[in-house]
Tab-separated table of C-alpha atoms and ligand atoms in Angstrom:
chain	number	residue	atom	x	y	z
N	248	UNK	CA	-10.305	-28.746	11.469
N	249	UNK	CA	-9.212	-25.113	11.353
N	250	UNK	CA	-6.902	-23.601	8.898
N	251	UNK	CA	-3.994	-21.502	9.727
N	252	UNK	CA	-1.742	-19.238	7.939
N	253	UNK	CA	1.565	-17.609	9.057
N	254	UNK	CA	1.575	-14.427	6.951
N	255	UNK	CA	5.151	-12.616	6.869
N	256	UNK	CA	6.014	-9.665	4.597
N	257	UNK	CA	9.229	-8.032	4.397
N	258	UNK	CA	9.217	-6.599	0.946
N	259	UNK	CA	10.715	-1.892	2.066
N	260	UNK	CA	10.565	-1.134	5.587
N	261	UNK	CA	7.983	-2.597	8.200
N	262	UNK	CA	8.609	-6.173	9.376
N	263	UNK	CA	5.168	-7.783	9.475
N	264	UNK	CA	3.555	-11.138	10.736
N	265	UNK	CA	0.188	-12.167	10.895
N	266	UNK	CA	-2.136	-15.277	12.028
N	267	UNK	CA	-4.948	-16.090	10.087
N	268	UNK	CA	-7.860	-19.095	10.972
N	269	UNK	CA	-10.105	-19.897	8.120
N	270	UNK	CA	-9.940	-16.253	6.276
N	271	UNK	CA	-10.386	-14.510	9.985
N	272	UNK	CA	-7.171	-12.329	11.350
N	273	UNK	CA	-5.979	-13.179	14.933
N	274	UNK	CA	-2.782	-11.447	15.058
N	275	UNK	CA	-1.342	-8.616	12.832
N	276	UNK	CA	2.170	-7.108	14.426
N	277	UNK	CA	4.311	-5.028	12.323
N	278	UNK	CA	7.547	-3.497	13.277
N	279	UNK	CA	8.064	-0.108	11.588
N	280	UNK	CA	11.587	0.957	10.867
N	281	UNK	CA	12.322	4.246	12.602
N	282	UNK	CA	15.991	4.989	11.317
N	283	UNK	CA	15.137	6.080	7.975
N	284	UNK	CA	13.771	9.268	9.089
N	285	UNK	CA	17.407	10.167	9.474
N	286	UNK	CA	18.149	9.725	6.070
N	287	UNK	CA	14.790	10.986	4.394
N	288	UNK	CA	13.459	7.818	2.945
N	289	UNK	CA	14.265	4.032	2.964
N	290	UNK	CA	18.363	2.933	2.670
N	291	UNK	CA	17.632	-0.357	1.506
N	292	UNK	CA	20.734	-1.764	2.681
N	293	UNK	CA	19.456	-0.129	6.344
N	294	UNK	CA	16.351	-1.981	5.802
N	295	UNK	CA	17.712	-5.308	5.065
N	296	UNK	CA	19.382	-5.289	8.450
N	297	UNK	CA	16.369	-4.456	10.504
N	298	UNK	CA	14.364	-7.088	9.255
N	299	UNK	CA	16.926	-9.692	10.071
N	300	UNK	CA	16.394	-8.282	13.813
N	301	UNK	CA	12.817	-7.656	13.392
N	302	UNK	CA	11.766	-11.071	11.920
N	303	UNK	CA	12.256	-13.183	14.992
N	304	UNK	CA	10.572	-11.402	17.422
N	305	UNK	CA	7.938	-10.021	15.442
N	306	UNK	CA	7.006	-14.129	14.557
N	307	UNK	CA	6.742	-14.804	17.954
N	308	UNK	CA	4.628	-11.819	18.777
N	309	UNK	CA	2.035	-13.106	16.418
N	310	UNK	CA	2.286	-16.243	17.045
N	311	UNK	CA	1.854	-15.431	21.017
N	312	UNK	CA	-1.178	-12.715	20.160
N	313	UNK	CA	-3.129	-15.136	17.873
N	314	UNK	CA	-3.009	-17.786	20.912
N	315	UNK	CA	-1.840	-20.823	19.047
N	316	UNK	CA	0.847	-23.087	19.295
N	317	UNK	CA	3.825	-22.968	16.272
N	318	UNK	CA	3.083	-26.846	15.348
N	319	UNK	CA	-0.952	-25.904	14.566
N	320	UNK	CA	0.394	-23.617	11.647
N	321	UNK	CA	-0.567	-25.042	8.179
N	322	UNK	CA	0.832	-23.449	5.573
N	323	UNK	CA	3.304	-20.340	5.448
N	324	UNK	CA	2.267	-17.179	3.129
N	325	UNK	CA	5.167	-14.951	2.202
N	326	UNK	CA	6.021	-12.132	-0.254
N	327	UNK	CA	8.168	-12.839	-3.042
N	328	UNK	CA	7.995	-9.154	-4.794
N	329	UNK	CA	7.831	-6.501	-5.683
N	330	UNK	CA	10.200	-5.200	-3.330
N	331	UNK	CA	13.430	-4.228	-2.073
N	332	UNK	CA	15.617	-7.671	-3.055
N	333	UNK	CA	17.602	-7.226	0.163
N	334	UNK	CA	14.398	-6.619	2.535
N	335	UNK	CA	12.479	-9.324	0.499
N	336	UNK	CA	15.077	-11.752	1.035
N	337	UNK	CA	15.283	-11.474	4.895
N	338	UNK	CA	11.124	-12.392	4.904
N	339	UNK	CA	11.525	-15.282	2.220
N	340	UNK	CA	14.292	-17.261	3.694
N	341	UNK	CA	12.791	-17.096	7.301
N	342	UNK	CA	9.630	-18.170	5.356
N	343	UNK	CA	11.048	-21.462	3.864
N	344	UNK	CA	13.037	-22.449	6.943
N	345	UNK	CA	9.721	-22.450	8.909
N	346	UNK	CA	7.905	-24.457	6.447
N	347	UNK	CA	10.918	-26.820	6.110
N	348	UNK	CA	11.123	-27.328	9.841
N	349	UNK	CA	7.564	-27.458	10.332
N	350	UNK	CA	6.705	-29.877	7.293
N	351	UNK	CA	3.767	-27.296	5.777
N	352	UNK	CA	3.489	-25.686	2.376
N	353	UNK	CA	5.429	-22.481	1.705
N	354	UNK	CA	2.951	-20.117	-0.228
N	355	UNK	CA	4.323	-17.201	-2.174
N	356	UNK	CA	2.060	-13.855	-2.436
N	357	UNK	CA	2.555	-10.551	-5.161
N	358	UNK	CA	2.632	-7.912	-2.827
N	359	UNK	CA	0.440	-5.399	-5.156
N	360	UNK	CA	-2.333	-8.451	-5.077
N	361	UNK	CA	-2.157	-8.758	-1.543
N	362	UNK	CA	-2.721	-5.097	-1.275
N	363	UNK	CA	-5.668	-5.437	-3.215
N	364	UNK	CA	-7.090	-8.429	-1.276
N	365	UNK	CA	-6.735	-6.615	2.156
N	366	UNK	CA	-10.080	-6.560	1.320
N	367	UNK	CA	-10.687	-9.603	1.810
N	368	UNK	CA	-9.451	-9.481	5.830
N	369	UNK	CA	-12.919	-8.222	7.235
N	370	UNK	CA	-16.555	-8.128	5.489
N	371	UNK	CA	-18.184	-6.061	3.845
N	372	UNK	CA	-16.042	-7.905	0.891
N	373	UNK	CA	-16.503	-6.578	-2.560
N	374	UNK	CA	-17.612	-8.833	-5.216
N	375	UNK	CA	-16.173	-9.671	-8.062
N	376	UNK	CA	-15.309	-7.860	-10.650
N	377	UNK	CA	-14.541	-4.894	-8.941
N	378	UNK	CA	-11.971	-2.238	-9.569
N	379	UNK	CA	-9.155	-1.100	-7.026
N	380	UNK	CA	-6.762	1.964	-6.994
N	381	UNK	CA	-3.691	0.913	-5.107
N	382	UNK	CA	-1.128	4.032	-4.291
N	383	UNK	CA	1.258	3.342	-2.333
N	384	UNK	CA	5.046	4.481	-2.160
N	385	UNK	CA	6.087	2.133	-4.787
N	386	UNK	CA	2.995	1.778	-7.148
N	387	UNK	CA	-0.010	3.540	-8.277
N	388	UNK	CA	-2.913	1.260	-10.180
N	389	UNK	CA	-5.906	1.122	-11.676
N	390	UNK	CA	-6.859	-2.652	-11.643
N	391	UNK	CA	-9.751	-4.695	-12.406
N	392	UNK	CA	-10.198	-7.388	-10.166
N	393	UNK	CA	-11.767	-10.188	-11.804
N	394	UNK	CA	-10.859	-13.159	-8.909
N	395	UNK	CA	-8.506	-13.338	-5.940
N	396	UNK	CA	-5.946	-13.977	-7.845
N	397	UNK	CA	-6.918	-12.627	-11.705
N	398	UNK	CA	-6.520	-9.160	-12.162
N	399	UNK	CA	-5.562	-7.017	-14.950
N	400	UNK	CA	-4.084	-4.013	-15.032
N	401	UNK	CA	-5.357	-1.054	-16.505
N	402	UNK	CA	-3.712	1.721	-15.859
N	403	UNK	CA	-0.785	2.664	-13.714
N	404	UNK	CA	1.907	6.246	-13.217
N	405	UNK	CA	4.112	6.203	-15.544
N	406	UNK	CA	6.976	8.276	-13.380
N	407	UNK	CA	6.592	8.944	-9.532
N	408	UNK	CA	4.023	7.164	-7.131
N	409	UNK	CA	1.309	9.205	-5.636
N	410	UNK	CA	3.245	7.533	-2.034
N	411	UNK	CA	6.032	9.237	-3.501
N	412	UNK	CA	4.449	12.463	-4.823
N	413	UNK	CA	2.957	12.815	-1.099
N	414	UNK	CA	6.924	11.837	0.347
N	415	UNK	CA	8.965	14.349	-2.179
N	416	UNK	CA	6.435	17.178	-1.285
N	417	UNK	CA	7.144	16.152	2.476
N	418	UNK	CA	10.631	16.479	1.986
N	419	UNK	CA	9.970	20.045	0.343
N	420	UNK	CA	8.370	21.484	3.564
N	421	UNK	CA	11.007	19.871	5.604
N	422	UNK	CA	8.537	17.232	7.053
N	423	UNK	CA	9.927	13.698	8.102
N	424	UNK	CA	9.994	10.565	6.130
N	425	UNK	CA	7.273	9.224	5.107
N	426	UNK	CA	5.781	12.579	5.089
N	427	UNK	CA	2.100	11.178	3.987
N	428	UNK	CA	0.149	11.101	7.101
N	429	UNK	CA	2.364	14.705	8.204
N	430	UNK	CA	0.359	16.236	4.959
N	431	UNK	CA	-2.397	14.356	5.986
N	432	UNK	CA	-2.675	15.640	9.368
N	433	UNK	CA	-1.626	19.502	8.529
N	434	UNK	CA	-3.949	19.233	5.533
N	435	UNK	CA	-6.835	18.954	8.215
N	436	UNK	CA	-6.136	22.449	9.617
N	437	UNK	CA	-5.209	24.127	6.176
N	438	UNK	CA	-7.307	25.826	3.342
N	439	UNK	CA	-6.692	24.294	-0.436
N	440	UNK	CA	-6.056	27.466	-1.446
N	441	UNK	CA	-3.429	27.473	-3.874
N	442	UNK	CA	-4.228	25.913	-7.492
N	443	UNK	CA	-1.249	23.239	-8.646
N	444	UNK	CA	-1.557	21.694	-12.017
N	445	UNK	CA	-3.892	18.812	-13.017
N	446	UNK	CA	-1.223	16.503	-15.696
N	447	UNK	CA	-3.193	15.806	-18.911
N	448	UNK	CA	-2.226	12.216	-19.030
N	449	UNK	CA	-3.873	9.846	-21.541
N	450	UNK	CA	-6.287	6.909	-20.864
N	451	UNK	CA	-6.098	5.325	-17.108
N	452	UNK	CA	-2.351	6.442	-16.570
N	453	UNK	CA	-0.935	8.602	-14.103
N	454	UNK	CA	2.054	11.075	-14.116
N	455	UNK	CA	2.946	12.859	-10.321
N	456	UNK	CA	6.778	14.228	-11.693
N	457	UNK	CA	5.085	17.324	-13.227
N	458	UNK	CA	3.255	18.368	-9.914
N	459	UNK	CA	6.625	17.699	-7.893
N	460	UNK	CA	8.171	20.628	-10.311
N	461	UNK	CA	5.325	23.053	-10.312
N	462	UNK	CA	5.112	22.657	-6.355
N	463	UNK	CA	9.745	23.123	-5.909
N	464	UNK	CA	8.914	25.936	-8.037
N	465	UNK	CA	6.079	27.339	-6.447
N	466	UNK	CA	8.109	27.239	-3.387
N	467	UNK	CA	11.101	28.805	-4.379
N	468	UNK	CA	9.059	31.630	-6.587
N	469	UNK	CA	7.268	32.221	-2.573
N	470	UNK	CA	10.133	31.960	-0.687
N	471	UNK	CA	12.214	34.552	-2.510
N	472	UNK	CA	9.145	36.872	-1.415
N	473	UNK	CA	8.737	35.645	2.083
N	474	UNK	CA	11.822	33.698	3.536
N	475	UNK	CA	8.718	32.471	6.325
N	476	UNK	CA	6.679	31.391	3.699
N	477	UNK	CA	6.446	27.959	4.057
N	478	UNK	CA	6.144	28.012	8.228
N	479	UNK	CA	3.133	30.802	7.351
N	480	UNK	CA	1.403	28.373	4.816
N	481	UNK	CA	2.237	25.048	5.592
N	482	UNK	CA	-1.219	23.620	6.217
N	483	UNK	CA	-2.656	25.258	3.447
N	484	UNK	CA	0.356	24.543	1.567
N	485	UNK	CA	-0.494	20.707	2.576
N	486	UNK	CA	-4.276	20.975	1.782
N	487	UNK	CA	-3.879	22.111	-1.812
N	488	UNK	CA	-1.132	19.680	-2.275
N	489	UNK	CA	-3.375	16.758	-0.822
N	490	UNK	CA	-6.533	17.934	-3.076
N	491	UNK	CA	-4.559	17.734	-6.268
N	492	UNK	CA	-3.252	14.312	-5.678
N	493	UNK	CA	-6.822	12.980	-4.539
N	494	UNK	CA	-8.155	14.885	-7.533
N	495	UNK	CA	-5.731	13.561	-10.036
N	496	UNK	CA	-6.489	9.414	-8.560
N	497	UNK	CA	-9.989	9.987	-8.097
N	498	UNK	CA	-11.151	11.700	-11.289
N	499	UNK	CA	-8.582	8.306	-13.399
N	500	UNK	CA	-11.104	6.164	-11.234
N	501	UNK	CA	-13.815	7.289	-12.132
N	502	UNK	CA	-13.205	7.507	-15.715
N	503	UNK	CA	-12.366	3.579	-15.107
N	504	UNK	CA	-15.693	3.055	-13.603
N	505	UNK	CA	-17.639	5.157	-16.244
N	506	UNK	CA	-15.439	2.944	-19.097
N	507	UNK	CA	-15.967	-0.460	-17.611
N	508	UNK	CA	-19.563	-0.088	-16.431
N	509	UNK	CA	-17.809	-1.301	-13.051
N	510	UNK	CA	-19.312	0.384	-9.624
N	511	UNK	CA	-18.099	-2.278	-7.276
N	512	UNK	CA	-14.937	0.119	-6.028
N	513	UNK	CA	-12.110	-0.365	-3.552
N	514	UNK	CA	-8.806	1.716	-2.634
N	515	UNK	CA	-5.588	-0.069	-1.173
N	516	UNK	CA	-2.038	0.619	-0.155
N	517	UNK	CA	-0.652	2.986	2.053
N	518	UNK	CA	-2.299	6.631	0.601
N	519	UNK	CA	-5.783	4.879	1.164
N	520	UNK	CA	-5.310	5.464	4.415
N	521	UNK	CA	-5.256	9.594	3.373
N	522	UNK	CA	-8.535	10.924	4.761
N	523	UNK	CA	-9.077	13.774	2.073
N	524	UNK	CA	-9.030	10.192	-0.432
N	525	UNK	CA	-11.387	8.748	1.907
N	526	UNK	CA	-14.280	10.907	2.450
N	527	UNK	CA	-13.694	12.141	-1.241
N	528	UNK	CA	-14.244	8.922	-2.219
N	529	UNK	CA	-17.302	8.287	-0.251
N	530	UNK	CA	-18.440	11.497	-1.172
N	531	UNK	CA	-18.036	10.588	-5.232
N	532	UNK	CA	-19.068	7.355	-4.630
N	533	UNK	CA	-22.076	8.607	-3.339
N	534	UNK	CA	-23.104	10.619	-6.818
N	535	UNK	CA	-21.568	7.963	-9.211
N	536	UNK	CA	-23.968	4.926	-7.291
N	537	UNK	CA	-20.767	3.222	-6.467
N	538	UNK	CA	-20.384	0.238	-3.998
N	539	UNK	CA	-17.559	1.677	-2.234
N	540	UNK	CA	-14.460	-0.301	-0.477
N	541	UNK	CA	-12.278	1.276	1.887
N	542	UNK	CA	-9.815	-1.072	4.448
N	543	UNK	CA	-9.163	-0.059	8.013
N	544	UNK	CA	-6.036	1.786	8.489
N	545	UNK	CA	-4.207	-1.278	9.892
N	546	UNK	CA	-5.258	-2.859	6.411
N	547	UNK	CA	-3.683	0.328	4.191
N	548	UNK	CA	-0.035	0.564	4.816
N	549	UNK	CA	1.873	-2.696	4.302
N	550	UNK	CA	0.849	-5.630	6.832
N	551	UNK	CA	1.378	-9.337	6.829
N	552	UNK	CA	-2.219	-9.680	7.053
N	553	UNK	CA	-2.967	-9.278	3.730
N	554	UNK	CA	-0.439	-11.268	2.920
N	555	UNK	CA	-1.939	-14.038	4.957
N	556	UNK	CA	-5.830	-13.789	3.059
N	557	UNK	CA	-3.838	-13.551	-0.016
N	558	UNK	CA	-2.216	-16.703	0.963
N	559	UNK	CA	-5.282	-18.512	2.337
N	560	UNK	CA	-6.814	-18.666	-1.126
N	561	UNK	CA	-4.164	-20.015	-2.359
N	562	UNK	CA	-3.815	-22.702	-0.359
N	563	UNK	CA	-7.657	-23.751	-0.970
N	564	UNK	CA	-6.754	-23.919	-4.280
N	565	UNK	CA	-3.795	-26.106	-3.529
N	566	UNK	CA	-0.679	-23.690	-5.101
N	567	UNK	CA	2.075	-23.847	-3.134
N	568	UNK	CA	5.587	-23.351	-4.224
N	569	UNK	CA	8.933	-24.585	-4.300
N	570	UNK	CA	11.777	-24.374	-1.795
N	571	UNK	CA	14.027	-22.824	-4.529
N	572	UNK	CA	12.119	-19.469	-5.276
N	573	UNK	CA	13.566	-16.594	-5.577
N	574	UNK	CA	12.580	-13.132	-4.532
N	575	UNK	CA	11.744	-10.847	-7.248
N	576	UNK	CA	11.815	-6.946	-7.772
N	577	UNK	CA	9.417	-6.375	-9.945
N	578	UNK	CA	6.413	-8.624	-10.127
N	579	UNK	CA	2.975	-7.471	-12.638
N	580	UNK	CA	-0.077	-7.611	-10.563
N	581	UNK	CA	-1.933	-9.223	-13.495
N	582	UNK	CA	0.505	-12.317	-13.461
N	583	UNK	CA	-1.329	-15.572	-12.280
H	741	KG4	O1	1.713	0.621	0.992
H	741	KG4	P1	2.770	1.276	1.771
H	741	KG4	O2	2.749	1.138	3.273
H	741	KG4	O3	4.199	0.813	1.322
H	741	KG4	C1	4.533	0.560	0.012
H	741	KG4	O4	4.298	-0.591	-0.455
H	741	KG4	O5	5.029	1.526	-0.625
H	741	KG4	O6	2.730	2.818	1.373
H	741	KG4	C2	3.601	3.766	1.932
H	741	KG4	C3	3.221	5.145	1.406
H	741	KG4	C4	4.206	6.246	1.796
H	741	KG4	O7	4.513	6.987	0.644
H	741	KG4	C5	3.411	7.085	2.791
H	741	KG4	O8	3.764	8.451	2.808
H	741	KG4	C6	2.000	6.879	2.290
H	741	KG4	O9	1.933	5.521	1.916
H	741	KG4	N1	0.971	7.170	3.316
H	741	KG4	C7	0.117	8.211	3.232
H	741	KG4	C8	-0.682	8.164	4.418
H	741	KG4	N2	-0.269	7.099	5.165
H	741	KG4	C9	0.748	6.497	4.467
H	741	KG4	N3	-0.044	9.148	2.283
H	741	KG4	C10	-0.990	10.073	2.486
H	741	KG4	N4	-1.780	10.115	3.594
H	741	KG4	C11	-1.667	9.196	4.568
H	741	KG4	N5	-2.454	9.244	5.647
H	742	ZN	ZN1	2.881	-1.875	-0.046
């Protein structure tokens, strides 16, 4: 008989449900959260509210789109962290009343390992042990993947997230939240012309706090010049920004690969969906003989899919938990 997983994830701003049947994706419907453009980034007390009116509706959509009846569900996957605690609460509760009402296993999935094991949502899979760079807006890691659910972390930003570094420089130029696929987009049209900072930042680590500076002061050194100098430049302004950050995560991956003797290589979370990381990826991949990993889009930014696969392998191995967990801010993605 076929397996299937309710996948929910709730953890900032996009209300998400998915339907999974033995490890294959039927449904996948998020709700993004338009509001917080008017308030430049996520009010977390904003985003609490929306998934309470999201979470419904956007259950029943995948529900309807997967083509299955609510009683052939088998087990429910949900994040427990890390995460807004108001938005991760919304996602968790719904979770348990469904499995309570329905009779089925509640599963709870780390959001940073679910990123990870997107992956795992459509072949080619990577095998294991494999090494992943997850950037999102939250989180930037270098982890070694060593089964679905036993990774270790090896390196990670020790101030901003590269997410964060793209969002802050958005905010700059006077681009909507989340300004990552604006820079994306104007990056396309621009020239990486201007040279910003590469942090000297020891072992795997990260640091993005030091480019924020030198690119506010960059600006305001320009502007005093040329009051139009950010409408003049802004896509080159974009496509030197976007080359430093992809220069700064690729060249720490690398240096992971090179340590580790690791060439089995994947990229997750929302920046992998950042085309200058993609292609420069391939592109190093290509001269370093890596196996290289790269989700579709769909699979980048945060999605109840993943948390679904994530949940699906636990549920072979039989870990469910209690009715009485509790969502949790911070959660390791090396904890087991
Ligand atoms: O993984 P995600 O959806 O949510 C978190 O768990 O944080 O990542 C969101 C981040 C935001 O900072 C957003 O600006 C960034 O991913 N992002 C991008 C692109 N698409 C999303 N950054 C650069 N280029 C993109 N195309
Ligand atoms: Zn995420």
């Amino acid at each position: 008989m076929a397996t299937y997983i309710l996948g929910i994830e709730s953890s900032c701003d996009d209300t998400s449900a998915a339907i999974l049947c033995d490890g294959k994706i039927l449904s996948n419907v998020t709700a993004n959260q338009e509001i917080h453009k008017l308030y430049g980034g996520v009010v977390p007390e904003v985003a609490s509210r929306a998934h309470q009116e999201n979470i419904v509706p956007v259950v029943d959509a995948a529900i309807k789109k997967a083509g299955i009846k609510m009683e052939q569900i088998n087990a429910v996957a949900v994040t427990r962290g890390p995460g807004l605690l108001g938005s991760l609460i919304v996602g968790l509760s719904y979770a348990k009343a469904f499995a309570l009402s329905l009779d089925i296993p509640l599963i709870e999935v780390n959001h940073m390992q679910a990123h990870i094991l997107a992956h795992f949502a459509e072949a080619p899979y990577p095998t294991f042990p494999f090494i992943c760079l997850t950037v999102s807006g939250g989180h930037t890691q270098i982890v070694l993947v060593k089964d679905y659910h036993d990774m270790e972390l090896l390196g990670e930003t020790l101030d901003d997230a590269a997410g964060e570094a793209f969002d802050k420089t958005g905010k700059l130029l006077g681009l909507d939240y989340p300004a990552g696929p604006l820079i994306d987009k104007l990056a396309r049209t621009g020239e990486a012309k201007f040279d910003f900072p590469e942090p000297q930042v020891q072992g795997l680590n990260f640091s993005f706090s030091g480019l924020k500076t030198a690119i506010l002061y960059f600006l305001q050194k320009n502007l005093k010049e040329n009051p139009n100098f950010i409408e003049e430049n802004k896509a080159d302004i974009c496509a030197s920004v976007q080359d430093r950050i992809v220069s700064i995560l690729l060249s720490k991956l690398r240096k992971a690969s090179r340590q580790t003797g690791i060439k089995e290589i994947a990229i997750a979370g929302g920046v992998s969906a950042n085309s200058g990381l993609r292609n420069t990826l391939q592109q190093m991949g290509e001269k370093e003989g890596w196996n290289s990993f790269i989700t579709r889009m769909e699979y980048c930014t945060d999605n109840a899919a993943m948390i679904a696969v994530a949940g699906f392998h636990k549920y072979l191995k039989g870990e469910f938990a209690e009715q009485d967990i509790t969502p949790t801010a911070r959660y390791a993605v090396g904890t087991k």
